Coordinates of C-alpha atoms and ligand atoms in Angstrom, one line a residue:
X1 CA 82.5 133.1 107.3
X2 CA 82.5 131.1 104.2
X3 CA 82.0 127.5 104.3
X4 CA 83.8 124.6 102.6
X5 CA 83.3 121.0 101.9
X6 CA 86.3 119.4 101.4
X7 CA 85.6 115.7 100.5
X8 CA 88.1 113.3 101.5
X9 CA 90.8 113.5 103.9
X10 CA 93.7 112.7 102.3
X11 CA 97.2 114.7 102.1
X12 CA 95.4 116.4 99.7
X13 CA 92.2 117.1 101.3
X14 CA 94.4 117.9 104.5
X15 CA 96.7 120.4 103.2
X16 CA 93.8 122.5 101.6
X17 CA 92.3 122.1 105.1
X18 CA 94.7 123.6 106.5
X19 CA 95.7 126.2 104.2
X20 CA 91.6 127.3 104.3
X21 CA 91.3 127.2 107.8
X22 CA 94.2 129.5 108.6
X23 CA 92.6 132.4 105.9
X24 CA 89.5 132.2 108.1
X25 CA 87.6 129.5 106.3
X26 CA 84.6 127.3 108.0
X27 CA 86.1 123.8 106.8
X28 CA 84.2 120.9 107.4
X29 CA 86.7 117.5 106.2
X30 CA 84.4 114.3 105.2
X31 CA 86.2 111.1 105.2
X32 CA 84.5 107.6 104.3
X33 CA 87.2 106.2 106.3
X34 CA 88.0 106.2 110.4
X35 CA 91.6 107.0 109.8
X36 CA 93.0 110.9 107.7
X37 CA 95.4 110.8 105.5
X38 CA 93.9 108.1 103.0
X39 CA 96.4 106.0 101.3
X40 CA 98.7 107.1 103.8
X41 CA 96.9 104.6 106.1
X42 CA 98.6 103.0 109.4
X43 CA 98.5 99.2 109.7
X44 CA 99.1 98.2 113.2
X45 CA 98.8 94.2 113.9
X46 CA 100.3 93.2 117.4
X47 CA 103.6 95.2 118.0
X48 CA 104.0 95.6 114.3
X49 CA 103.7 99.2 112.9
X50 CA 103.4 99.6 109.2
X51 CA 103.0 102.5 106.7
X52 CA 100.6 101.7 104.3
X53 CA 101.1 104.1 101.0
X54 CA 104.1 106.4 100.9
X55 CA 107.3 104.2 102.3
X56 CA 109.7 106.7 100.4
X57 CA 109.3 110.5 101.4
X58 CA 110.5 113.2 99.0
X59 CA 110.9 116.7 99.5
X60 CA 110.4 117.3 102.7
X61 CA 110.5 121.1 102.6
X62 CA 106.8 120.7 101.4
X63 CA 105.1 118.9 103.9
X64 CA 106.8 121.2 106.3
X65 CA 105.1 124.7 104.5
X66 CA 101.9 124.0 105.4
X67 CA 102.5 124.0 108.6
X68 CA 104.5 127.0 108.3
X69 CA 102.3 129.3 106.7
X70 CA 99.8 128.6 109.2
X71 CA 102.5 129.8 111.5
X72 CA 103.1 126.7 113.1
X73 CA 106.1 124.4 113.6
X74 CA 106.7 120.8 111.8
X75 CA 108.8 119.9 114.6
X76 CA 106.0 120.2 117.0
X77 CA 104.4 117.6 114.9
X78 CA 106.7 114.8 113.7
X79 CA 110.6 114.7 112.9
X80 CA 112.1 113.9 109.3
X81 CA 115.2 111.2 109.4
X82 CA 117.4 111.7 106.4
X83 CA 118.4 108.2 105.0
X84 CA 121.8 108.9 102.3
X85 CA 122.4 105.4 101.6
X86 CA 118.5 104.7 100.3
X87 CA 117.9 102.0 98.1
X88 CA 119.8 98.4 97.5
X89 CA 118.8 97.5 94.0
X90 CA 118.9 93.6 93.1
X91 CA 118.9 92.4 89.7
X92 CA 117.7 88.6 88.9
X93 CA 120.9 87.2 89.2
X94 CA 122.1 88.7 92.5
X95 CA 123.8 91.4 91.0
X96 CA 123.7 94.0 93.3
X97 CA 123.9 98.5 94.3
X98 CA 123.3 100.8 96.6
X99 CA 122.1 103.9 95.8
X100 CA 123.1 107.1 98.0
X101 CA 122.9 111.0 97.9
X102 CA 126.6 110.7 98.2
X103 CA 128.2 111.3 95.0
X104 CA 131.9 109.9 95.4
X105 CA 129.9 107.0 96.8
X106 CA 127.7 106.6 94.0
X107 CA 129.9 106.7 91.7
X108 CA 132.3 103.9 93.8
X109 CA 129.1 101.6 93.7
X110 CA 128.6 102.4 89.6
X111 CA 131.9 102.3 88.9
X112 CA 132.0 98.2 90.3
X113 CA 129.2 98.1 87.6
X114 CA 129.4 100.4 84.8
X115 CA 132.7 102.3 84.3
X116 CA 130.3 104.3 81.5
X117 CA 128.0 105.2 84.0
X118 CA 130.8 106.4 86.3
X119 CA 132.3 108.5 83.6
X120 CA 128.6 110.3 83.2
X121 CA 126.6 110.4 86.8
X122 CA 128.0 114.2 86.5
X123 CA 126.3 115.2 83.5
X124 CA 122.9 112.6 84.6
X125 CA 122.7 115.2 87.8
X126 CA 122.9 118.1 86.1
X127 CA 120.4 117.4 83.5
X128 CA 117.7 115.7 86.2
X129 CA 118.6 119.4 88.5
X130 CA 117.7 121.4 84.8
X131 CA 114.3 119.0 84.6
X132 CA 113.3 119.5 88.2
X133 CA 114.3 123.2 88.7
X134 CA 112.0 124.0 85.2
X135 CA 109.1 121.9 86.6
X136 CA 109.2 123.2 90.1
X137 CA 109.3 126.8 88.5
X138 CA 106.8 126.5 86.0
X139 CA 104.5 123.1 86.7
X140 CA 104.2 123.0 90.1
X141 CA 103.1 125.9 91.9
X142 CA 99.9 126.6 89.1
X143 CA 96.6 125.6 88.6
X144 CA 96.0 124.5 84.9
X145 CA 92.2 124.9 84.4
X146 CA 92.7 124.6 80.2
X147 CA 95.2 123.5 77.7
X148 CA 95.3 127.2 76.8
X149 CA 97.2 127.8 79.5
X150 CA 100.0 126.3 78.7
X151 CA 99.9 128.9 75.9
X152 CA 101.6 131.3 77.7
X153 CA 104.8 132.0 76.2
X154 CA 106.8 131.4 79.0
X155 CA 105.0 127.9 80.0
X156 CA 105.2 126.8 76.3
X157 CA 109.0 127.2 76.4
X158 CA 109.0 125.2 79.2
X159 CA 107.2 122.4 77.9
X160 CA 109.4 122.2 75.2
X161 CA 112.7 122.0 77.7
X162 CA 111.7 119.2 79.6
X163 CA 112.0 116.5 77.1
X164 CA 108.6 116.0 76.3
X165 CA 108.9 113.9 73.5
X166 CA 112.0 111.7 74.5
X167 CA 111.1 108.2 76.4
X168 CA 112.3 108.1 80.2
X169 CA 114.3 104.7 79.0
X170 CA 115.8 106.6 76.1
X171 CA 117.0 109.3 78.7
X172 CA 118.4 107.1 80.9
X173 CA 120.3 105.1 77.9
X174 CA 122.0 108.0 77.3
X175 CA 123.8 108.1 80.9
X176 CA 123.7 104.1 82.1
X177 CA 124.4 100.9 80.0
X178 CA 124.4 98.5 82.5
X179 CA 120.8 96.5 82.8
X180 CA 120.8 96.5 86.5
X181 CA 121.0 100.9 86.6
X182 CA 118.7 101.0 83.9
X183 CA 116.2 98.9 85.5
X184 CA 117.1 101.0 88.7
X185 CA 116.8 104.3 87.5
X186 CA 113.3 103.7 85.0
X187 CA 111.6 102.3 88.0
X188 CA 110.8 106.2 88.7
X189 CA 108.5 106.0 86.2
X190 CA 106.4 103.6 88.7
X191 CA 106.3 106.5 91.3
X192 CA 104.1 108.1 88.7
X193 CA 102.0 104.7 88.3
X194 CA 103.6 104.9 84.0
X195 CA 105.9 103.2 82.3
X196 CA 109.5 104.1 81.3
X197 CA 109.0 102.7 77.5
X198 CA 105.9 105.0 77.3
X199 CA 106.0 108.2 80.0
X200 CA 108.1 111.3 79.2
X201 CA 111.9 112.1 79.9
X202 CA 110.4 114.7 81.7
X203 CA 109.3 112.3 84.7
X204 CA 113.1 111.4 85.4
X205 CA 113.7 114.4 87.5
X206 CA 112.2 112.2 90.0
X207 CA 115.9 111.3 90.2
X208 CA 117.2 114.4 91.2
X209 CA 114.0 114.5 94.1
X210 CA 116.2 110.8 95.7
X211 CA 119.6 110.9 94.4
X212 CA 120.4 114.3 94.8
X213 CA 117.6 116.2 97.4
X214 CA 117.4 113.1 99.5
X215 CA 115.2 110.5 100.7
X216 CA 113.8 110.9 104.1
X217 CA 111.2 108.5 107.2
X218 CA 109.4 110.5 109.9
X219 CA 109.9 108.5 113.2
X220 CA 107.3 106.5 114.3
X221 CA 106.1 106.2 111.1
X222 CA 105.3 108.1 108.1
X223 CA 101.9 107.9 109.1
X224 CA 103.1 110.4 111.4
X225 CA 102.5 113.2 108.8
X226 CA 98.8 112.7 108.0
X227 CA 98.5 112.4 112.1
X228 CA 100.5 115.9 112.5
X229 CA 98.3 117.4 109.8
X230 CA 94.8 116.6 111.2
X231 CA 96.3 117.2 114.6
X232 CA 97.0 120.8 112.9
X233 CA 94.0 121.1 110.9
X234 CA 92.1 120.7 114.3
X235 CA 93.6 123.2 116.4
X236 CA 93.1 125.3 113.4
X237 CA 89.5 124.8 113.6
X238 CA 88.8 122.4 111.0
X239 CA 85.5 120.3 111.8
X240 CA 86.5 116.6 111.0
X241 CA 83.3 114.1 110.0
X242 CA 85.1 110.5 110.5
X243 CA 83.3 107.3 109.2
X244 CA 81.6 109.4 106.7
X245 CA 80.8 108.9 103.4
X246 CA 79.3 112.0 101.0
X247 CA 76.6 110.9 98.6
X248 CA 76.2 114.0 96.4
X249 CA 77.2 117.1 96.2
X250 CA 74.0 119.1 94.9
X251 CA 74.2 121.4 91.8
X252 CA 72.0 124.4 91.4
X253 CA 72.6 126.7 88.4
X254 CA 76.3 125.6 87.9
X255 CA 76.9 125.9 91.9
X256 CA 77.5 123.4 94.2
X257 CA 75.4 124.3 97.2
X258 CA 74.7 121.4 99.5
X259 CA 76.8 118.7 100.4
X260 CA 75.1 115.3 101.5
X261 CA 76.2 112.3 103.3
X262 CA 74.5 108.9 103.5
X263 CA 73.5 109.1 106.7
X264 CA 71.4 112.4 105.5
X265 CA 73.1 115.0 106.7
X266 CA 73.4 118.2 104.9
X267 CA 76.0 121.0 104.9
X268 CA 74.9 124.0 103.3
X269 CA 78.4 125.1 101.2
X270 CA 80.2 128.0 99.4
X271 CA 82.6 125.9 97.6
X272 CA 83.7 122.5 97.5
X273 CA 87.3 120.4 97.2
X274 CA 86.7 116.9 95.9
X275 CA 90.1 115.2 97.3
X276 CA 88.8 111.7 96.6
X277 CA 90.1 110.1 93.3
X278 CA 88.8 111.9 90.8
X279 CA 87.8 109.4 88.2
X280 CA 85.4 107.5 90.7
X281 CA 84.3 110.5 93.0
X282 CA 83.3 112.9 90.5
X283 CA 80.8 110.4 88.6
X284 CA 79.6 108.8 91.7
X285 CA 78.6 112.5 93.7
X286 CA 77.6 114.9 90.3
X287 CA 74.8 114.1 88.7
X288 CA 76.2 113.7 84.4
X289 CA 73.6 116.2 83.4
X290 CA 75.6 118.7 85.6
X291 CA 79.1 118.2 83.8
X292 CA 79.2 117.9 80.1
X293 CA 83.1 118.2 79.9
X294 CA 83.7 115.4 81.9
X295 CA 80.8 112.7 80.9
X296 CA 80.6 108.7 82.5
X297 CA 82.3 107.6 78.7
X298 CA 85.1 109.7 78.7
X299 CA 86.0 108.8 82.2
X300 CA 85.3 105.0 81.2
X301 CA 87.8 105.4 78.5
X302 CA 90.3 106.7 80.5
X303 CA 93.6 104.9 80.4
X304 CA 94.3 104.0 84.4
X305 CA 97.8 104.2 86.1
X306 CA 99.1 101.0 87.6
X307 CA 98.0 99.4 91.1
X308 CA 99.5 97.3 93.5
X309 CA 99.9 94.6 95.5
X310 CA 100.6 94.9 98.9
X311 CA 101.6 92.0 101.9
X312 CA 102.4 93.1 105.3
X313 CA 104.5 90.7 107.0
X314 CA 105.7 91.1 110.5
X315 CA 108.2 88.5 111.6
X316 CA 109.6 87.2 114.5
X317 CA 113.1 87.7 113.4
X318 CA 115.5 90.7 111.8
X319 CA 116.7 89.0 108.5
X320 CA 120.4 90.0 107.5
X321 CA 120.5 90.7 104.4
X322 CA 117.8 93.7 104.3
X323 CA 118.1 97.6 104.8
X324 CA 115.3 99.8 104.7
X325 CA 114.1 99.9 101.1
X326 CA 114.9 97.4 98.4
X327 CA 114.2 96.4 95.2
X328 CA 114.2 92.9 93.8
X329 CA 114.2 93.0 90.0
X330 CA 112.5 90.4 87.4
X331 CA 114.4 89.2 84.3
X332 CA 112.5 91.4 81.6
X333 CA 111.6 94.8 83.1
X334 CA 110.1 95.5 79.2
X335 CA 108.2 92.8 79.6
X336 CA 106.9 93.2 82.8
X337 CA 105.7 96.6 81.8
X338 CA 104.1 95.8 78.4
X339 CA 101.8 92.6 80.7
X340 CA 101.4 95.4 83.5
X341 CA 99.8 97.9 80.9
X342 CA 98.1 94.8 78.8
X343 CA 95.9 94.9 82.7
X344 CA 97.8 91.4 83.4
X345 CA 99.9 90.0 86.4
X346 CA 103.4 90.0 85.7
X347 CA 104.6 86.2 86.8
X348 CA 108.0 87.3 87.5
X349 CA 107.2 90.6 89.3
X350 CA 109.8 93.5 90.5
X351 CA 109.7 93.8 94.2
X352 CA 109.9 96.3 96.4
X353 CA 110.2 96.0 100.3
X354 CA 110.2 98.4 102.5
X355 CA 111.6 97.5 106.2
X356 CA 111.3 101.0 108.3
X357 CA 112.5 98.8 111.8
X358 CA 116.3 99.0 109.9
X359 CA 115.8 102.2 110.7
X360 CA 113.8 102.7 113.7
X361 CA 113.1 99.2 115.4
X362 CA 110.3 101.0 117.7
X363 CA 107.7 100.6 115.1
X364 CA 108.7 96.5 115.2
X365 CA 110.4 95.8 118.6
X366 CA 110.3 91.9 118.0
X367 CA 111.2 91.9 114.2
X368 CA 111.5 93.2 110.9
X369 CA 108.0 94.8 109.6
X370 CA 107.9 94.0 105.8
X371 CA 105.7 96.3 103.5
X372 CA 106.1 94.2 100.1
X373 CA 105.0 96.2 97.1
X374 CA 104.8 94.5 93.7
X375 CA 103.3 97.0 90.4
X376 CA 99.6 95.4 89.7
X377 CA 97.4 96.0 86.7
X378 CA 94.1 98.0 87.0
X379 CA 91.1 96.3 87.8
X380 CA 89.9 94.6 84.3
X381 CA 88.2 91.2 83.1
X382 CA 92.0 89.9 83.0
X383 CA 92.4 89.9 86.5
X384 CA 92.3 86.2 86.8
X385 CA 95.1 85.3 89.9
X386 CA 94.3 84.7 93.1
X387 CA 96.1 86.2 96.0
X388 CA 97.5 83.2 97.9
X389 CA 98.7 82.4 94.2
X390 CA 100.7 85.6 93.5
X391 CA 101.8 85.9 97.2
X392 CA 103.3 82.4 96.6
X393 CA 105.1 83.7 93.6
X394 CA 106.6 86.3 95.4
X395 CA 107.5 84.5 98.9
X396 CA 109.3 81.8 96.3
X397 CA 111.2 84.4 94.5
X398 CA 112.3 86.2 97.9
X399 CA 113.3 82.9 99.1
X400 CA 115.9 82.6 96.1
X401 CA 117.5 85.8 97.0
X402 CA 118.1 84.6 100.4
X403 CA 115.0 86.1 102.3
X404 CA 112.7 82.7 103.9
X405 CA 109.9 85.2 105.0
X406 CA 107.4 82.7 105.4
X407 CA 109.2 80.6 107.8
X408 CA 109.5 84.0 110.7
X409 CA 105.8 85.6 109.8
X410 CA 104.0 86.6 113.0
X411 CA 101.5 88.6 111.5
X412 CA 100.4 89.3 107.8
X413 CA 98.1 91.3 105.5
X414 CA 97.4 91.8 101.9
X415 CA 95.7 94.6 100.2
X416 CA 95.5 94.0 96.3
X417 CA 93.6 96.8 94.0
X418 CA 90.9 95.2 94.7
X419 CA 91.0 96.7 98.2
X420 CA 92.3 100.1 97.1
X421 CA 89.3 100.6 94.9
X422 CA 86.8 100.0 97.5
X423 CA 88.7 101.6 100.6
X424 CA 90.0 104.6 99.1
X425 CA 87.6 104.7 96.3
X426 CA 89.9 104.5 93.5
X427 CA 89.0 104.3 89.9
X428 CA 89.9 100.5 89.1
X429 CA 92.1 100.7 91.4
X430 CA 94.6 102.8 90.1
X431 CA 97.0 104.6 92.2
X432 CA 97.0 107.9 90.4
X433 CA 93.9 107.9 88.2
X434 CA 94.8 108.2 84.9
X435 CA 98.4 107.4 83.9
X436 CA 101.1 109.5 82.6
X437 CA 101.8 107.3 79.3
X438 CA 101.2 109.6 76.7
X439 CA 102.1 113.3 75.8
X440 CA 98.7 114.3 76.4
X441 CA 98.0 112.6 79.5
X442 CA 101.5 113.8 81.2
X443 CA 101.5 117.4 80.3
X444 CA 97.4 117.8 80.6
X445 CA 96.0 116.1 84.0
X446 CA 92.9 116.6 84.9
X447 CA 92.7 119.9 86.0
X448 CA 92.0 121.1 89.7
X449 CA 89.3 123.5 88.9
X450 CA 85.7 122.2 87.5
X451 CA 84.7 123.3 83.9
X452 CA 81.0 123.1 84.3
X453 CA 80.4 123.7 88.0
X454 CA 82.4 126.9 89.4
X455 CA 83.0 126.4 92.9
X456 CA 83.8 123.1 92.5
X457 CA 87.7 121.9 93.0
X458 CA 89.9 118.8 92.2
X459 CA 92.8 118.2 94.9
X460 CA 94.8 115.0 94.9
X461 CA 97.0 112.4 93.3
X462 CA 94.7 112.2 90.2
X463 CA 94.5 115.6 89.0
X464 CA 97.3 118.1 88.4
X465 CA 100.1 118.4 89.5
X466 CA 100.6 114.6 89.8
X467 CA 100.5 111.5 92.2
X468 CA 103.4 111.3 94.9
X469 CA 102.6 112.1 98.1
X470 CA 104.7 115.8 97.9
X471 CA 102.9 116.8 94.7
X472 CA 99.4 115.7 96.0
X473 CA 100.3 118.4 99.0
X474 CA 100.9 121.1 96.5
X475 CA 97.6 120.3 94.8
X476 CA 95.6 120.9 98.0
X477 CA 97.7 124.1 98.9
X478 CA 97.5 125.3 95.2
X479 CA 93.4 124.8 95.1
X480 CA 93.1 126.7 98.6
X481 CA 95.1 129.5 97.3
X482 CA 92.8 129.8 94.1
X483 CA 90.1 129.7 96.3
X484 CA 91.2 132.6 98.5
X485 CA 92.5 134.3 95.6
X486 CA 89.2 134.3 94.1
X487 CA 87.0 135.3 97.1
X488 CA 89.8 138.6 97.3
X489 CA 88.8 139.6 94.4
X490 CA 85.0 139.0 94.7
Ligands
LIG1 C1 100.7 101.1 97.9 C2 101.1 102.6 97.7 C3 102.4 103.0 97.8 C4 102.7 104.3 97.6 N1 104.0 104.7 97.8 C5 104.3 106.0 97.8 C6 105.6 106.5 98.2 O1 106.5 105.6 98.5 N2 105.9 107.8 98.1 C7 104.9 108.7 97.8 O2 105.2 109.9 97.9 N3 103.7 108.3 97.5 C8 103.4 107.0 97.5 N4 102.1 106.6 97.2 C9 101.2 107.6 96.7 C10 100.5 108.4 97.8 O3 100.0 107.5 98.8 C11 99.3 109.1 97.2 O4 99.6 109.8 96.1 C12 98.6 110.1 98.2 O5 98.6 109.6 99.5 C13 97.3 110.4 97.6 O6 96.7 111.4 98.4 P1 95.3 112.0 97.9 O7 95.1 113.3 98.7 O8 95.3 112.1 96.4 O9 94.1 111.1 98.3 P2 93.8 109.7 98.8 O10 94.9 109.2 99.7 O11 93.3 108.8 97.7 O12 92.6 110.1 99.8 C14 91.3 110.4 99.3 C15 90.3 110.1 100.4 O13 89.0 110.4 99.9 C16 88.1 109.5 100.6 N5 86.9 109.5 99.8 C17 86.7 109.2 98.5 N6 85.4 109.4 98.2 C18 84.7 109.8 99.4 C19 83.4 110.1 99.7 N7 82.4 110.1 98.8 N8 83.1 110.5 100.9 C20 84.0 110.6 101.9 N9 85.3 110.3 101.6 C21 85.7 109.9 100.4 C22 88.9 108.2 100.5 O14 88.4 107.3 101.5 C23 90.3 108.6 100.8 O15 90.6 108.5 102.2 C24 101.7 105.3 97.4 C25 100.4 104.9 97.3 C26 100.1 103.5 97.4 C27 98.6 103.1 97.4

């Protein structure tokens, strides 16, 4: 039996568990934290349940797969709630919309705003459908271990349908002309960790993944998921090594072969899955004499994706005027980007809340359980505000649109990128490693497969095919299927 290290037990790390273990794999899962799933981290302070990471789950039908083809049943491990009317977007000035899977309702709430908009949501969903049904047939399910192949006829005629070389702002322009939708409809770029002035048009069938496919919650908690996974993962026979950090992974002769924690233990290896961020884990666990294509400079010059900036409140009240997610938008969304990528703090921030008890008050029996996101520069020198600072500027601005959290907190936490560099070891704190600003960076992530060490993988939100929870699944499903596809052959 073949054995494999899989570092990092994220939703990456866990879908390649899973998908290893069911084609007869040893897999032995190590995770620096005490909790799976990585980013998708429960928070629980008194009776308040939050989800820390994903608050907006997309494509449900791939979470569910790997469970399936390990012949096993999703529903004996958590339950998807489809939510139609998602999203209440807020401009500055208390202009308001909801946005819902419903068309005729969707185009009753645009048509209040933006009779132009109205006239063109049609043609908007068919486009985003054209950009997601080319990426999901030709991006998605592959490994890309080389820019040659993208090459391939076929894959180079996809490239060149998906917009690549039109702005996701531009591509919006075309269908919306009212501030509010714009500022609505580019904040996809964000689920990327990008910017809409900057990232490809290609990135707005992220659209089509909430407007049209829906946008779903697992009850109890999106944390659910990771918990259904490793619950999965286990009865599959996956060994799990909690509260355990990997030091190196030892190279002989362009083969990983040992894997070593830093307590000292050793795993002897066939292959191994780095799941962990892959900016900071592959620098800090292979030695640089072991992996000339991917040196400590290139990696240092590497153009990070956004971070965050994360309070969880728990109050001892339901406010009225929230639903489950929201978005509270600044003045100048151009402007918040362009200080955002300039690695500053936006002073009049978007911000997003997420309040799951709207819809399932059993994670927050006494009162609303408020996960409040705000978009946060990398880690840099310019990193200069404090965090009671910027949580004042955003309790201030929440109080102007009618929300007086600070009056009903019971219970609060922040985590800034600060803490999600050290906790999930992310590369200056970035939530997708590198970002997907330019051409280059968008179309040619850093790929899943090692150039210099061959049985050494990449699975996760920083390699290909992207960040987002859903993607970050495929990656781990896509790498185990190389895997096993390579030992058939052998
Ligand atoms: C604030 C926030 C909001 C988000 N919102 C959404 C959302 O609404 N919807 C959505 O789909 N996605 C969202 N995401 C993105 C999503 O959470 C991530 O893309 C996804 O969870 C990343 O999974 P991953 O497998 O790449 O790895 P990670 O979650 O990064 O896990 C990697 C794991 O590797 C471990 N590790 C690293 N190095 C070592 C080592 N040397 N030894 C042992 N363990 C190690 C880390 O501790 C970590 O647990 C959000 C993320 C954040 C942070």
């Amino acid at each position: 039996m073949k054995t494999i290290a899989i570092i990092g037990a994220g939703l990456g790390g866990l879908s390649a568990s899973i998908k290893l273990a069911s084609n007869g794999y040893n897999v032995h899962v190590f995770e620096k934290n005490a909790h799976t799933g990585g980013k998708m981290m429960p928070i629980d302070m008194g009776s308040y349940h939050f989800d820390f990471g994903p608050n907006t789950m997309t494509m449900p039908e791939v979470f569910d797969r790997v469970f399936e083809e390990a012949n096993l049943n999703p529903r004996d491990f958590f339950d998807w709630t489809r939510i139609d009317q998602h999203t209440r977007n807020v401009d500055y000035n208390g202009e308001s919309f909801m946005m819902s899977t419903n068309q005729e309702e969707m185009v009753d709430e645009l048509s209040k705003l933006d009779p132009y908009a109205a006239d063109h949501y049609n043609a908007y969903l068919e486009e985003i459908e054209r950009l997601y049904l080319l990426s999901k047939n030709s991006f998605f399910p592959r490994m890309f271990t080389s820019p040659g192949d993208y090459l391939s006829p076929g894959l180079f005629n996809a490239v060149l349908r998906v917009r690549p070389l039109e702005k996701m702002n531009h591509f919006h322009e075309r269908f919306f002309k009212h501030p509010l939708l714009l500022k609505a409809f580019n904040r996809y770029s964000t689920y990327i960790g990008s910017s809409p002035y900057l990232s490809p048009a290609t990135f707005a069938m992220i659209g089509y993944l909430e407007m049209v496919q829906g946008v779903y919650y697992v009850k109890g908690g999106n944390t659910k998921i990771a918990e259904g996974l490793e619950r999965a993962a286990k009865q599959l026979g996956v060994t799990f090594h909690l509260n355990t950090q990997v030091k190196q992974v030892h190279i002989e002769g362009k083969k990983a072969t040992k894997v070593e924690t830093v307590d000292g233990f050793v795993l002897p290896v066939d292959q191994v899955v780095i799941n962990g961020d892959l900016l900071q884990s592959y620098p800090a666990l292979v030695n640089e004499k072991h992996r000339p294509s991917m040196r400590n400079k290139k990696i240092e010059s590497s153009s990070p994706s956004i971070s965050a900036f994360v309070i969880m409140a728990g109050l001892s009240t339901r406010l009225q005027n929230l639903c489950h997610h929201q978005v509270y938008f600044s003045r100048d969304y151009t402007e918040e980007f362009e200080t955002l990528f300039d690695g500053k703090w936006s002073l009049d921030p978007t911000i997003y809340i997420s309040n799951s008890s709207y819809t399932d008050p059993s994670v927050s029996p006494d009162g609303d359980n408020l996960f409040i996101l705000v978009n946060a520069p990398p880690l840099s020198g310019n990193n200069t505000i404090s965090e009671e600072e910027y949580k004042t500027i955003i309790y201030d601005k929440l109080e102007a649109h009618g929300l007086p959290i600070r009056e009903y907190i019971v219970e609060e936490k922040i985590v800034g990128p600060n803490e999600i560099k050290d906790r999930f070891h992310a590369f200056k704190g970035a939530l997708y490693g590198i970002s997907s600003n330019s051409l280059k960076n968008s179309f040619l992530r850093p790929s899943n497969q090692s150039k210099d060490i061959a049985n050494l993988f990449f699975a996760g939100g920083s390699t290909h095919p992207g960040g987002g929870s859903p993607m970050v699944v495929i990656s781990g499903k896509n790498v185990a299927e190389k895997i096993i596809e390579r030992d058939a052959v052998k």
